[in-house]
CSV table of C-alpha atoms in Angstrom, one decimal:
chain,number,residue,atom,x,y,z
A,1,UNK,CA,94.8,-81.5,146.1
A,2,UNK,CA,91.9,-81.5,143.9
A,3,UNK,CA,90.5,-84.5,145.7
A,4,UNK,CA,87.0,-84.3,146.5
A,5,UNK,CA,85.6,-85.8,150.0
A,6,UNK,CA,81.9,-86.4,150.7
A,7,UNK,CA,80.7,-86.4,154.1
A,8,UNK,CA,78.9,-89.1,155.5
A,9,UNK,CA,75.1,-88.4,155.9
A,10,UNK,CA,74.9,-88.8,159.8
A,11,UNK,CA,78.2,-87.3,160.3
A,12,UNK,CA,76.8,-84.0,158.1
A,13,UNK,CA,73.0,-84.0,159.4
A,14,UNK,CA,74.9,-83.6,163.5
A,15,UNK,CA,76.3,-80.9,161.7
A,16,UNK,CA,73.7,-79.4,160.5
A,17,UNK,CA,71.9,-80.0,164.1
A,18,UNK,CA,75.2,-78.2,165.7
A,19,UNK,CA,74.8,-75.2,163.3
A,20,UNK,CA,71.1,-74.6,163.5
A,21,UNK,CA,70.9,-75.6,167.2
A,22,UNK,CA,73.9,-73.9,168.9
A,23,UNK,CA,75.5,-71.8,166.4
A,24,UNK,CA,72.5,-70.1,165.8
A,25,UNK,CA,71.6,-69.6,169.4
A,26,UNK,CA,75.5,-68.5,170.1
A,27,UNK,CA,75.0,-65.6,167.5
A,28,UNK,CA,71.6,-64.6,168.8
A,29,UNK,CA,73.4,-64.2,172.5
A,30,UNK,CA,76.1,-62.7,171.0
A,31,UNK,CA,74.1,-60.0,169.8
A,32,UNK,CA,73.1,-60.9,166.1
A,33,UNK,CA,69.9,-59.2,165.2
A,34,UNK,CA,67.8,-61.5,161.9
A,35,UNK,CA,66.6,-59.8,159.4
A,36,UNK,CA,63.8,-62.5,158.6
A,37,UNK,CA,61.6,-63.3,161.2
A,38,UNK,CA,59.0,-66.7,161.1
A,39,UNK,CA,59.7,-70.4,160.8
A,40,UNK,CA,61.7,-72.0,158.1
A,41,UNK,CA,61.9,-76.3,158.3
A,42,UNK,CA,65.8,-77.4,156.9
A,43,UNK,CA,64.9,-81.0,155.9
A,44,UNK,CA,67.3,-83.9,155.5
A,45,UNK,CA,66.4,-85.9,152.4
A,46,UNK,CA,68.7,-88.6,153.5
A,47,UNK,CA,68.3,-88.6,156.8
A,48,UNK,CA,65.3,-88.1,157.2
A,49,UNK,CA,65.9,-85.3,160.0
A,50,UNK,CA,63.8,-81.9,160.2
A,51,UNK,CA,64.2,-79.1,162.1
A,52,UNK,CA,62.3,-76.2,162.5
A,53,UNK,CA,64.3,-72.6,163.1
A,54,UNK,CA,61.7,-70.1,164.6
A,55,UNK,CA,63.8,-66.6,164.1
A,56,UNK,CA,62.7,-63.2,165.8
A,57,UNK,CA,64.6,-59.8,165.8
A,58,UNK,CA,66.8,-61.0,168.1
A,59,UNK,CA,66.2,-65.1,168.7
A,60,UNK,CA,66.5,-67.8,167.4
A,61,UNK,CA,64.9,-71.1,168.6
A,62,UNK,CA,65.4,-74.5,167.1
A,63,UNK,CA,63.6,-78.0,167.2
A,64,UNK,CA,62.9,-81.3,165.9
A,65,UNK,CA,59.9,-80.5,163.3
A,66,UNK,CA,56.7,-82.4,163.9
A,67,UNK,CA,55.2,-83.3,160.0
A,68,UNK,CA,52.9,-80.7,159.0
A,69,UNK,CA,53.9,-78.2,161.6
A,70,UNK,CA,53.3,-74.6,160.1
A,71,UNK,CA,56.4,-73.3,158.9
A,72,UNK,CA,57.1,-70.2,156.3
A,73,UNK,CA,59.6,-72.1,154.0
A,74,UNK,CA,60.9,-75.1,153.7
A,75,UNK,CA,64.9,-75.8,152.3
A,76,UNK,CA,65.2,-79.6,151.7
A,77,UNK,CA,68.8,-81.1,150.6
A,78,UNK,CA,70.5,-84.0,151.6
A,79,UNK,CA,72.2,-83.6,154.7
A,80,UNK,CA,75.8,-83.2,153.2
A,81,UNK,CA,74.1,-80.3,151.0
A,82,UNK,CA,72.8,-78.6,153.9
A,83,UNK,CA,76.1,-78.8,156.0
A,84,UNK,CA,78.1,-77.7,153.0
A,85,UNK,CA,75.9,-74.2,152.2
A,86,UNK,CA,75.1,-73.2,155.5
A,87,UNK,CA,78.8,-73.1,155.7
A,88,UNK,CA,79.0,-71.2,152.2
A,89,UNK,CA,81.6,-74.1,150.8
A,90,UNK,CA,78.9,-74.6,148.2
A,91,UNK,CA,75.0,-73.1,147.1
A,92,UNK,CA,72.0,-75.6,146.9
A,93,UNK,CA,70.3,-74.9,143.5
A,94,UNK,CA,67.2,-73.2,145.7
A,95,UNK,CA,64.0,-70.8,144.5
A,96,UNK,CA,64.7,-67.1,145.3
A,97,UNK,CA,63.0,-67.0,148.9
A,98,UNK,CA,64.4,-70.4,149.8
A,99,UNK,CA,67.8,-69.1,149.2
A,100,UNK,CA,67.5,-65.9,151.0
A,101,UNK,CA,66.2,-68.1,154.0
A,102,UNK,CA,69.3,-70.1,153.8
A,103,UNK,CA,71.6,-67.2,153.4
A,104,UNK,CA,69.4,-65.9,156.5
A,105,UNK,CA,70.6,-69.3,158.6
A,106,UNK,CA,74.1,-69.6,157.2
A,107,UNK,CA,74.7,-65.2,157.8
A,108,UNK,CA,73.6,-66.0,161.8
A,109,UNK,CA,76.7,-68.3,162.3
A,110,UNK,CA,79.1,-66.7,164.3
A,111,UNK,CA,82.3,-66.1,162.1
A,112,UNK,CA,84.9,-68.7,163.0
């Protein structure tokens, strides 16, 4: 108890893949409506790995990002960072729009 476990950077960037890429979509089918709409890059500083999330009212499309693809916002963390907020274990230290983007992502998870 009391231990604290760190997640290995691959292991947490497929993570954030499964979240952004089928989570995301799973809540969209299931009838989530976003309140934000547009594009917002999530951007693995130790990984390396971009995606780009493209929400409308009612779907939710993700991808790999291309560099310098138009996007609205961009929330860069390392890859364990990004796993363990959009899960809401823990809040990235992000601007004020940043974090209500990420709040966005993490609130279109299906509950578990």
């Amino acid at each position: 108890m009391g231990q604290s476990l760190t997640i290995p950077a691959d292991v947490a960037a497929d993570g954030v893949e499964e979240i952004l890429a089928v989570h995301l979509a799973a809540g969209a089918r299931d009838g989530r409506r976003f309140t934000c709409t547009g594009r917002i890059e999530v951007h693995s500083t130790d990984t390396g790995d971009r995606w780009l999330v493209e929400f409308t009212a009612a779907t939710v499309h993700t991808k790999a990002a291309a560099p310098g693809e138009l996007r609205d916002t961009q929330i860069a963390a390392t890859a364990e960072g990004l796993y363990l907020d959009l899960w809401g274990r823990t809040r990235l230290n992000l601007d004020p729009h940043q974090r209500h983007r990420t709040d966005q992502l993490a609130a279109g998870v299906p509950a578990g």
